[in-house]
Amino acid sequence: MEKKKFYITTPIYYPSDKLHIGHTYCTVATDTLARYHRLRGEEVMFLTGTDEHGQKIEDKAREAGVTPKEFVDRIVEGPGGVLDLWKLMNISNDRFIRTTDDYHVQSVQKIFRRMYDNGDIYKGTYRGKYCKPCESFWTESQLVDGKCPDCGREVQDAEEEAYFFRLSKYADRVRDLLENTGFLEPRSRVNEMVKNFIDPGLEDLCVSRTSFSWGIPVDFDPGHVVYVWVDALSNYITALGYENGRYNDYQDWWPGVNIVGKEIVRFHSIIWPAMLMSLGEPLPKKVFGHGWLLLDGGKMSKSKGNVADPYILAEKFGVDALRFFLMRTFPFGSDGNFSNELLIQTINTDLANDLGNLVSRTTAMTGKYFGGHLPAGCAAWASPEPCDTELRSAALALRDAYEKSMEAFAPHTALADVFRVIQRANKYIDESAPWKLSRDMEANGPRLAHVLYNLLETTRICGVLLTPFMPDAMENLFAQTGVPAEGRTWESAAQWGALPETAAVAKGENLFPRVDMDKALEELEAAAAAAKKAAMPAIEIEPQLTEKVDFDTFCKSDFRVVKVKACDAVKKSAKLLRFTLDDGTGVDRQILSGIHQWYEPETLVGKTLVAIVNLPPRKMMGLESNGMLISAVHTEKGEEALHLLMLDDAIPAGAKLC
Ligand code: ME8
């Protein structure tokens, strides 16, 4: 019989920086699902990759002084890069696609042309607000107080010739797909999509740009590059060989399941199916939008500097413990707060206490009382006690419950079920008290052997179901408990007795050692600081020299020493801080500064800074700013770093800099 086929994908990540625990979360989850389907005996194709084009990467490469391809090569293939991270995390992907791969480029050009030929892509004019210094187009709603959201400068109306995809044509079919099928999950995301994007009316989508060049050229109009989403979304089919000769797997594997983070559900549940409808191809079986891992209540981002490093965590606690923590702690469809404390707590409670103890106690007792081999006949017991029956039924019912949860993309629930059985088994040890039985081996030896067999069998069933989550640790568990290959299969997880009665049991090293919370937290902090220090600037950049100004013009700038009386974050702005300053005039001066990503407001109160005070007032987020604080800015590891100019507190407010 032909095996069932299962195709699953992660998003393709932007290699604009090192990946963090958020990307790791999604990839581990997808890996767990892929391994679960393999365990069931299905044939699985698991795809991940990188999304390498676009303005952001072009800009970052320019800052680093290398070509965009050199830049992404380093992040994807270089030491500590994307490929290394997935190897470390034991990710079992069958394929890895890079959107700069020739075959993908070729396919995207053909896809674009097919949609153009069938009338779904047409040439029009893209109108937007353009920020010249940033070379970026913005929509009206993205502006902050009418200004560029990145640099706060004036924007101007501008237009460029562009190609558009007739997304509007597919609005009804997409609505139907979302509302009347199980295409998008969790269900709550459906309402979000319909209310926010379909109800207000779908507009045609701009799918080419002429304002940057790091992208796939439109082959019949080379001044244009394909704008990111058509390029990126196509990866799920080009990686199977769609419109290219590299692979021949499209017919066999498509459609598949796309796992994505909630912020890109919109692209995957509206644009992606509409593109496939235009191409006349089958739609994905499912798009699942998982939640975010938050740090300190906010989304992790490199520019905020609040990212958790999967390398450090895996090295410290072990890859499987980290994989387990991510899947056990955060319900897959919702957001969750990541913290090192929570990670250590989970390792100690679930892995060291519950699972680790069960395995070490059971194997140790089998060794101590029976020399590592239970006697033949120990699996049967003429009149089972209630605790025997309860344990056995809990273990036998587990696979069904687990299967339901895994099929519903709820790995956290599947794990909760497994751990309930593990806890039941630990309770069974207390109830059956093997150490008491051992006091009279002649009378109680057979009963003791039966108790231990029940424990080993329960452990085996749990171990099989934990394999997709912790593949290496479960190998180790099977080795210690003597489980042969036939006892590690999906079928055997619903059978009692797959462990041979006389299997060789040998207590090994603790599967999951307990972690000393305080010590580990301290070490993590030190490791993070060391990693930061060790991270060399990517590539030094030549200091840029600017145009000369005459002396009189320079003298017109009035730089003064100011003291920070108060400082707070401006509501609804991610960047702006509001300063109340003493400038020596006796009247408070208010200055707004977009530096929140580098400074927390409370740390600046009382500081002595420098401001230029004769700039015309400017409004930002409805507040007036009178002047500008002076900072030193440079680029470190491809990222902008900023330091406010701070002076000796002995210098009085109002002192003039000249
Ligand atoms: O959006 N918590 O790439 P990207 C949980 N190239 N998951 C997180 C996360 C967090 N804090 N941060 C990132 C892109 N992720 C596009 C995708 S697909 C055709 C193109 C995960 O590098 C999550 O899965 O910004 C999210 O959707 C993905 O990384 C975004 O990665």
XYZ file of C-alpha atoms and ligand atoms in Angstrom:
689
model
C 0.000 0.000 0.000
C 1.286 3.455 -0.848
C 2.204 5.469 2.186
C 0.216 8.555 3.072
C 2.073 11.742 2.150
C 2.384 14.776 4.381
C 4.009 18.058 3.296
C 4.692 20.706 5.921
C 6.546 24.029 5.837
C 7.813 26.815 8.088
C 7.900 30.419 6.897
C 11.102 31.238 5.073
C 12.937 33.562 7.442
C 14.625 36.851 6.543
C 18.380 36.440 6.891
C 18.747 40.081 7.854
C 20.194 39.065 11.201
C 20.871 35.983 13.306
C 17.698 34.050 14.050
C 16.408 34.007 17.612
C 14.284 31.865 19.901
C 11.059 33.012 18.155
C 12.192 31.544 14.828
C 13.440 28.492 16.710
C 10.018 28.073 18.297
C 8.241 27.882 14.935
C 10.848 25.587 13.394
C 10.876 23.222 16.383
C 7.073 23.070 16.341
C 7.036 22.259 12.637
C 9.788 19.708 13.132
C 7.804 18.063 15.914
C 4.760 17.808 13.660
C 6.890 16.400 10.822
C 8.416 13.805 13.147
C 4.972 12.908 14.491
C 3.742 12.168 10.970
C 6.859 10.098 10.248
C 6.250 8.180 13.476
C 2.783 7.341 12.163
C 4.460 5.774 9.159
C 3.633 8.539 6.719
C 6.016 9.804 4.087
C 6.907 13.353 5.035
C 8.356 16.306 3.170
C 9.440 19.064 5.529
C 10.593 22.350 4.020
C 12.197 25.402 5.567
C 14.404 28.122 4.122
C 15.287 31.784 3.838
C 13.647 34.785 2.189
C 16.617 36.684 0.880
C 15.422 39.567 -1.283
C 14.112 43.025 -0.545
C 15.040 46.497 0.470
C 15.897 45.713 4.079
C 18.571 43.204 3.112
C 19.870 45.515 0.409
C 20.209 48.296 3.018
C 21.870 46.073 5.594
C 24.374 44.794 3.059
C 25.197 48.342 2.013
C 25.758 49.289 5.663
C 28.031 46.292 6.077
C 29.897 47.173 2.892
C 29.249 43.856 1.146
C 26.990 42.714 -1.682
C 23.515 41.506 -0.694
C 24.417 37.956 -1.719
C 27.581 37.999 0.388
C 25.550 39.338 3.263
C 22.892 36.629 3.147
C 25.430 33.885 2.462
C 27.135 34.721 5.718
C 23.925 34.678 7.726
C 22.600 31.511 6.138
C 25.713 29.409 5.658
C 28.303 31.078 7.886
C 29.314 29.856 11.346
C 26.420 30.174 13.771
C 24.141 30.868 10.812
C 20.683 29.561 9.964
C 21.877 26.141 8.751
C 24.024 25.673 11.845
C 21.158 26.584 14.116
C 18.823 24.030 12.556
C 21.513 21.369 12.766
C 22.053 22.162 16.421
C 18.321 22.015 17.143
C 18.072 18.608 15.442
C 15.671 19.892 12.796
C 14.794 17.131 10.347
C 13.931 19.215 7.288
C 14.108 17.365 3.994
C 14.703 20.477 1.946
C 16.036 23.987 2.469
C 15.134 26.676 -0.027
C 16.861 30.017 -0.500
C 14.974 32.503 -2.632
C 18.257 33.371 -4.331
C 18.535 29.784 -5.622
C 18.488 29.806 -9.427
C 15.607 27.384 -9.774
C 13.409 29.508 -7.506
C 14.261 32.685 -9.425
C 13.377 30.957 -12.676
C 10.047 29.690 -11.335
C 9.030 33.042 -9.891
C 9.616 34.703 -13.254
C 7.400 32.111 -14.904
C 4.721 32.431 -12.232
C 4.715 36.217 -12.635
C 4.454 35.914 -16.391
C 1.612 33.386 -16.198
C -0.375 35.692 -13.972
C 0.377 38.566 -16.346
C -0.661 36.523 -19.360
C -3.942 35.515 -17.774
C -4.729 39.159 -17.019
C -4.374 38.963 -13.235
C -1.250 41.112 -13.214
C -1.434 44.512 -14.904
C 0.730 47.614 -15.065
C -0.397 50.644 -13.102
C 0.911 53.428 -10.941
C 1.901 52.965 -7.336
C 1.157 56.077 -5.320
C 2.438 56.580 -1.849
C 4.315 58.818 0.532
C 7.990 58.741 -0.204
C 10.802 59.478 2.241
C 13.788 60.493 0.166
C 16.576 59.945 2.714
C 15.224 56.487 3.579
C 14.264 55.753 -0.049
C 11.061 54.201 1.236
C 7.448 54.326 0.218
C 4.871 54.474 3.010
C 1.108 54.368 3.037
C -0.810 57.190 4.685
C -1.675 54.981 7.633
C 1.934 54.040 8.283
C 3.039 57.666 8.731
C 3.579 58.990 12.233
C 2.101 62.436 12.530
C 2.396 62.794 8.775
C 6.125 62.038 8.825
C 8.326 59.096 7.933
C 7.877 56.485 10.675
C 11.574 55.563 10.433
C 13.375 58.887 10.516
C 10.625 61.395 11.380
C 11.361 63.542 8.332
C 8.932 65.050 5.819
C 7.599 62.699 3.176
C 6.344 63.665 -0.251
C 3.653 62.367 -2.576
C 5.349 60.221 -5.122
C 4.457 57.620 -7.649
C 6.197 54.949 -9.588
C 5.174 52.609 -12.324
C 4.392 49.195 -10.890
C 2.641 45.935 -11.585
C -0.474 45.037 -9.618
C -2.134 41.731 -8.840
C -5.932 41.698 -9.114
C -6.464 40.618 -5.532
C -9.866 42.321 -5.507
C -11.122 39.811 -8.092
C -10.652 36.972 -5.593
C -12.252 38.652 -2.572
C -15.422 36.553 -2.610
C -13.641 33.247 -3.130
C -11.159 34.024 -0.371
C -13.959 35.042 1.986
C -15.733 31.791 1.268
C -12.552 29.828 1.847
C -11.963 31.520 5.199
C -15.519 31.467 6.466
C -16.722 28.122 5.228
C -13.768 25.770 5.396
C -11.153 24.796 7.958
C -8.426 26.344 5.769
C -7.184 28.791 8.402
C -6.631 27.930 12.046
C -6.958 28.782 14.847
C -10.511 29.851 14.104
C -10.067 33.173 15.922
C -7.683 34.275 13.173
C -10.457 33.870 10.594
C -12.576 36.551 12.211
C -9.552 38.830 12.401
C -8.827 38.439 8.690
C -12.394 38.872 7.554
C -13.100 41.874 9.762
C -9.820 43.692 9.170
C -9.083 42.958 5.554
C -11.961 41.420 3.613
C -14.880 43.442 4.968
C -13.244 46.834 4.263
C -12.660 45.667 0.648
C -9.576 44.014 -0.798
C -7.472 46.299 -2.932
C -5.251 45.133 -5.757
C -1.746 44.430 -4.563
C 1.433 46.082 -5.776
C 3.724 43.240 -6.853
C 6.714 44.981 -8.416
C 9.061 47.825 -7.527
C 11.533 49.963 -9.366
C 12.911 51.737 -6.290
C 15.257 48.939 -5.275
C 17.047 46.299 -7.256
C 17.756 43.388 -4.857
C 15.021 41.103 -6.077
C 13.954 38.867 -8.916
C 13.733 40.893 -12.134
C 10.458 40.790 -14.047
C 11.914 39.117 -17.126
C 9.715 40.939 -19.612
C 10.251 44.349 -17.987
C 13.695 44.337 -16.398
C 13.503 47.712 -14.598
C 11.026 46.031 -12.231
C 11.773 43.533 -9.508
C 9.116 41.211 -8.118
C 7.960 42.645 -4.826
C 8.564 40.401 -1.874
C 5.378 38.437 -1.240
C 4.976 36.900 -4.705
C 8.621 35.872 -4.515
C 8.425 34.589 -0.931
C 5.079 32.771 -0.991
C 5.947 30.901 -4.171
C 8.720 29.070 -2.304
C 6.266 26.472 -1.010
C 5.735 25.194 -4.542
C 8.987 26.097 -6.297
C 10.803 23.941 -3.717
C 8.809 21.004 -5.099
C 9.828 21.803 -8.651
C 6.859 23.914 -9.723
C 7.803 25.603 -13.021
C 11.396 24.438 -12.742
C 13.423 21.379 -13.599
C 15.254 21.069 -10.301
C 12.692 18.785 -8.648
C 9.813 16.716 -9.867
C 7.752 16.527 -6.688
C 4.949 18.985 -7.178
C 2.293 16.500 -8.248
C 3.233 14.119 -5.449
C 3.376 16.555 -2.577
C 1.282 19.646 -3.130
C -0.933 20.770 -1.376
C 0.657 20.908 2.046
C 0.333 22.572 5.425
C 1.857 26.024 5.983
C 2.819 26.850 9.572
C 3.327 30.592 10.050
C 3.466 33.226 12.786
C 0.369 35.309 13.401
C 1.780 38.491 11.839
C 2.008 36.881 8.410
C -1.330 35.056 8.516
C -2.740 37.843 6.386
C -0.338 37.115 3.531
C -0.812 33.380 3.803
C -4.564 33.316 4.128
C -5.489 36.015 1.614
C -2.723 36.693 -0.922
C -1.362 33.145 -1.093
C -4.670 31.395 -1.894
C -5.578 34.167 -4.340
C -2.269 33.660 -6.152
C -2.920 29.924 -6.366
C -6.467 30.556 -7.602
C -5.018 32.744 -10.326
C -2.579 29.998 -11.290
C -5.344 27.389 -11.172
C -3.461 25.344 -8.588
C -4.754 23.577 -5.459
C -4.867 25.623 -2.262
C -2.851 24.689 0.853
C -4.525 22.048 2.995
C -4.164 24.344 5.941
C -2.547 27.527 7.151
C -1.906 27.506 10.884
C -1.056 30.839 12.536
C 0.869 30.322 15.764
C 1.330 32.940 18.480
C 4.391 34.939 19.459
C 6.914 34.375 22.163
C 7.123 37.609 24.062
C 9.998 38.867 26.148
C 9.134 41.304 28.908
C 5.645 41.473 27.415
C 6.873 42.700 23.999
C 7.760 41.010 20.711
C 11.380 40.008 20.443
C 13.328 42.104 18.054
C 16.980 42.516 17.316
C 16.725 46.288 17.256
C 15.217 46.287 20.747
C 18.032 43.992 21.834
C 15.566 41.816 23.759
C 16.182 38.504 22.104
C 16.907 35.160 23.694
C 19.738 33.261 22.067
C 18.870 29.638 21.246
C 22.587 28.750 20.998
C 23.265 29.742 24.569
C 20.108 28.054 25.881
C 20.683 24.803 23.990
C 24.284 24.636 25.096
C 23.384 25.224 28.712
C 20.312 23.007 29.076
C 20.515 20.610 26.142
C 18.719 20.718 22.816
C 15.939 18.354 23.811
C 15.170 20.190 27.025
C 14.881 23.428 25.064
C 12.713 21.818 22.373
C 10.489 20.321 25.048
C 10.135 23.572 26.963
C 9.023 25.461 23.841
C 6.336 22.924 23.017
C 5.157 22.180 26.553
C 4.807 25.695 27.869
C 3.148 27.811 25.201
C -0.231 26.877 23.704
C 0.650 26.846 20.022
C -2.009 29.238 18.801
C -1.507 31.892 21.506
C 1.183 34.289 22.628
C 3.360 33.336 25.568
C 5.887 35.054 27.786
C 9.341 33.574 27.491
C 11.626 33.686 30.489
C 14.713 31.845 31.607
C 13.073 31.181 34.982
C 10.153 29.460 33.300
C 12.518 27.380 31.204
C 14.460 26.193 34.244
C 11.282 25.552 36.199
C 9.871 23.402 33.385
C 13.088 21.412 33.113
C 13.136 20.781 36.847
C 9.466 19.933 37.261
C 8.638 17.929 34.177
C 11.925 16.555 32.988
C 14.110 16.127 36.069
C 11.373 15.383 38.626
C 8.615 13.627 36.756
C 10.142 11.888 33.748
C 13.762 11.711 34.916
C 12.846 10.271 38.301
C 10.469 7.737 36.836
C 13.167 6.406 34.539
C 15.981 6.472 37.063
C 13.944 4.890 39.859
C 12.542 2.167 37.613
C 15.856 1.266 36.004
C 17.716 1.451 39.324
C 15.233 -0.907 41.020
C 15.287 -3.347 38.098
C 19.061 -3.416 38.440
C 19.112 -3.661 42.183
C 16.428 -6.320 42.662
C 16.748 -8.317 39.442
C 20.238 -7.656 38.094
C 18.825 -5.756 35.111
C 16.544 -8.524 33.734
C 13.024 -9.095 34.995
C 12.025 -12.765 35.102
C 9.974 -14.314 32.283
C 6.273 -14.283 33.047
C 6.357 -10.951 34.895
C 3.969 -9.232 32.455
C 0.983 -11.273 33.607
C -0.655 -11.092 37.013
C -3.634 -13.210 37.901
C -5.553 -10.715 40.003
C -4.425 -7.176 39.190
C -4.809 -4.567 41.886
C -6.828 -1.425 41.131
C -3.640 0.630 40.773
C -2.292 -1.829 38.169
C -5.456 -1.555 36.117
C -5.597 2.195 36.438
C -2.019 2.662 35.284
C -2.404 0.288 32.390
C -5.648 1.872 31.161
C -4.176 5.370 31.448
C -1.184 4.294 29.344
C -3.348 2.497 26.794
C -5.725 5.429 26.374
C -2.879 7.863 25.891
C -2.160 7.447 22.182
C -5.700 8.319 21.124
C -5.795 11.487 23.186
C -2.337 12.436 21.979
C -3.292 11.842 18.368
C -6.341 14.071 18.663
C -4.236 16.898 20.046
C -1.460 16.546 17.496
C -3.970 16.482 14.653
C -5.476 19.675 16.074
C -2.046 21.388 16.126
C -2.077 21.375 19.921
C 1.273 19.808 20.859
C 1.084 21.439 24.295
C -2.095 19.460 25.045
C -0.525 16.246 23.765
C 2.367 16.800 26.157
C 0.058 17.589 29.042
C -1.620 14.214 28.443
C 1.686 12.362 28.370
C 2.793 14.021 31.582
C -0.422 13.106 33.347
C 0.425 9.472 32.668
C 4.013 9.981 33.835
C 2.702 11.484 37.060
C 0.305 8.568 37.405
C 3.256 6.207 37.074
C 5.196 8.021 39.795
C 2.159 7.747 42.030
C 2.031 4.031 41.238
C 5.550 3.669 42.621
C 4.382 5.191 45.900
C 1.241 3.024 45.941
C 2.972 -0.255 45.179
C 6.015 0.543 47.357
C 8.603 -1.697 45.638
C 11.134 -1.178 48.437
C 8.699 -2.801 50.872
C 8.110 -5.712 48.505
C 11.851 -6.188 48.168
C 12.205 -6.962 51.855
C 10.882 -10.466 51.243
C 11.909 -11.424 47.722
C 10.851 -14.986 48.107
C 7.272 -14.092 48.876
C 6.997 -10.848 46.911
C 9.576 -11.199 44.134
C 7.010 -12.022 41.393
C 4.793 -9.122 42.468
C 7.776 -6.757 42.498
C 8.784 -7.888 38.994
C 5.248 -7.265 37.772
C 5.191 -3.772 39.288
C 8.476 -2.917 37.589
C 7.269 -4.338 34.284
C 4.182 -2.126 34.475
C 6.418 0.860 35.081
C 8.766 0.023 32.232
C 5.862 -0.526 29.862
C 4.235 2.787 30.794
C 7.567 4.523 30.376
C 7.983 2.948 26.948
C 4.581 4.130 25.729
C 5.277 7.661 26.958
C 8.735 7.502 25.411
C 7.349 6.614 21.974
C 4.972 9.559 22.081
C 7.690 11.922 23.301
C 10.049 10.966 20.466
C 8.920 13.711 18.055
C 9.626 16.275 20.788
C 12.916 14.934 22.171
C 14.369 12.488 19.644
C 17.822 12.046 21.188
C 16.733 11.863 24.811
C 14.146 9.211 23.943
C 16.808 7.117 22.170
C 18.665 7.240 25.437
C 15.548 6.316 27.399
C 14.886 3.329 25.124
C 18.487 2.213 25.477
C 18.292 2.315 29.278
C 14.968 0.503 29.401
C 15.865 -2.127 26.783
C 13.165 -1.231 24.255
C 13.696 -2.964 20.879
C 12.790 -1.314 17.556
C 9.327 -2.973 17.534
C 8.557 -1.286 20.835
C 9.273 2.178 19.481
C 6.614 2.318 16.773
C 3.331 4.199 16.591
C 1.380 0.928 16.644
C 3.194 -0.244 19.744
C 2.217 2.953 21.581
C -1.325 1.605 21.734
C -0.290 -1.905 22.761
C 0.509 -3.250 26.183
C 3.304 -5.780 26.252
C 5.584 -4.672 23.414
C 8.518 -4.674 25.829
C 9.968 -8.178 26.135
C 9.637 -9.335 29.739
C 13.320 -10.059 30.075
C 14.606 -6.984 28.231
C 18.019 -5.767 29.352
C 17.497 -2.775 31.610
C 20.466 -0.666 32.616
C 20.382 2.544 34.551
C 22.436 5.129 32.694
C 23.191 8.749 33.282
C 20.304 10.904 34.428
C 18.299 11.842 31.357
C 17.684 15.358 32.629
C 19.786 16.636 35.506
C 18.211 19.160 37.872
C 19.193 22.759 37.248
C 20.220 25.076 40.073
C 18.035 28.082 39.274
C 20.131 30.891 40.796
C 23.407 29.597 39.509
C 22.023 28.977 36.017
C 20.463 32.435 35.810
C 23.759 34.017 36.753
C 25.636 31.936 34.187
C 23.125 32.785 31.501
C 23.612 36.462 32.129
C 27.375 36.073 31.926
C 27.098 33.994 28.728
C 24.842 36.603 27.107
C 27.270 39.384 28.022
C 30.237 37.395 26.705
C 28.416 36.615 23.452
C 27.656 40.297 23.009
C 31.261 41.230 23.610
C 32.590 38.536 21.321
C 30.318 39.544 18.475
C 32.690 41.473 16.287
C 31.338 44.310 14.212
C 30.312 42.610 10.965
C 32.458 44.744 8.750
C 33.879 48.129 9.621
C 32.489 50.926 7.566
C 34.447 53.899 6.296
C 33.400 57.011 8.197
C 31.268 59.038 5.834
C 32.402 62.607 5.306
C 29.783 65.224 4.644
C 29.670 68.435 2.693
C 31.531 71.464 4.224
C 29.642 74.382 5.831
C 31.084 77.855 6.274
C 31.990 79.057 9.744
C 29.164 81.592 9.995
C 26.574 78.936 9.258
C 28.109 76.723 11.899
C 28.038 79.550 14.477
C 24.306 79.989 13.985
C 23.661 76.612 15.656
C 23.012 77.201 19.346
C 24.190 74.160 21.333
C 23.446 74.292 25.071
C 23.965 72.135 28.100
C 20.609 70.856 29.378
C 19.602 68.806 32.441
C 16.896 66.168 32.255
C 14.128 67.042 34.756
C 11.729 64.375 33.522
C 11.572 61.829 30.772
C 8.778 59.526 29.688
C 7.785 57.374 26.737
C 5.298 58.928 24.315
C 2.108 56.873 24.224
C 1.522 54.781 21.085
C 5.042 55.462 19.859
C 7.656 52.736 19.877
C 10.490 55.193 19.465
C 9.766 58.558 20.986
C 10.797 59.775 24.428
C 9.573 63.114 25.787
C 12.152 65.130 27.714
C 11.432 68.004 30.080
C 14.687 69.910 30.250
C 16.272 72.675 32.281
C 18.104 74.798 29.683
C 19.115 77.526 32.131
C 16.389 79.966 31.057
C 14.090 79.130 33.967
C 11.388 77.887 31.572
C 11.135 74.159 30.939
C 12.008 73.066 27.418
C 10.304 70.060 25.828
C 12.216 67.962 23.323
C 11.066 64.726 21.706
C 13.673 62.235 20.663
C 13.287 58.900 18.851
C 15.720 56.972 21.013
C 13.539 54.605 23.062
C 15.168 51.585 21.484
C 18.451 52.572 23.125
C 17.350 54.105 26.417
C 14.708 53.527 29.072
C 13.330 56.932 30.081
C 13.815 56.553 33.838
C 17.552 56.006 33.412
C 17.997 59.441 31.884
C 16.483 61.617 34.609
C 19.169 63.879 36.118
C 21.607 63.473 33.223
C 23.483 66.387 31.709
C 23.055 66.406 27.932
C 23.630 68.612 24.901
C 20.825 70.025 22.757
C 20.600 72.308 19.788
C 17.981 74.803 20.934
C 17.356 77.117 17.985
C 15.664 74.737 15.597
C 12.095 75.678 14.651
C 9.494 73.800 16.752
C 8.307 70.514 15.270
C 5.233 68.446 16.074
C 5.503 64.704 16.559
C 2.617 62.472 17.690
C 0.718 65.666 18.510
C 3.446 66.999 20.848
C 5.760 69.935 20.214
C 9.497 69.427 20.194
C 11.762 72.437 20.666
C 15.200 71.415 19.624
C 17.145 68.207 19.304
C 19.364 66.209 21.654
C 22.801 65.422 20.319
C 24.030 61.846 20.131
C 26.923 59.896 18.743
C 25.764 57.341 16.205
C 27.673 54.500 14.642
C 27.064 51.079 13.197
C 27.920 47.952 15.081
C 27.392 44.481 13.625
C 25.287 46.025 10.898
C 23.044 47.751 13.419
C 22.784 51.366 14.351
C 24.059 52.126 17.869
C 23.343 55.449 19.543
C 24.829 57.170 22.586
C 23.490 60.432 23.952
C 26.261 62.931 24.530
C 26.539 63.100 28.326
C 28.583 65.722 30.120
C 29.987 66.166 33.597
C 27.111 67.007 35.938
C 29.147 69.917 37.321
C 28.507 71.916 34.121
C 25.491 74.172 34.686
C 22.358 74.095 32.518
C 22.428 76.750 29.798
C 26.226 76.689 29.279
C 26.905 77.346 25.620
C 28.972 74.986 23.518
C 31.278 76.745 21.161
O 8.165 37.230 8.009
N 7.624 34.410 18.463
O 10.305 36.350 7.990
P 10.798 36.593 9.498
C 7.207 33.406 17.689
N 10.264 36.275 5.372
N 7.552 33.260 16.413
C 8.373 34.167 15.880
C 8.854 35.254 16.630
C 8.446 35.348 17.994
N 8.851 36.320 18.801
N 9.650 35.978 15.832
C 9.662 35.359 14.615
C 9.119 36.741 7.434
N 8.896 34.258 14.647
C 8.996 36.419 5.961
C 8.155 35.179 5.808
S 7.013 33.273 4.322
C 6.603 33.074 2.734
C 7.898 34.769 4.389
C 8.667 33.306 13.554
O 12.249 36.320 9.513
C 7.193 33.270 13.158
O 6.921 32.023 12.574
O 10.319 37.895 9.988
C 7.115 34.381 12.132
O 6.012 34.299 11.270
C 8.405 34.175 11.398
O 9.351 33.780 12.405
C 8.819 35.474 10.713
O 10.124 35.398 10.300
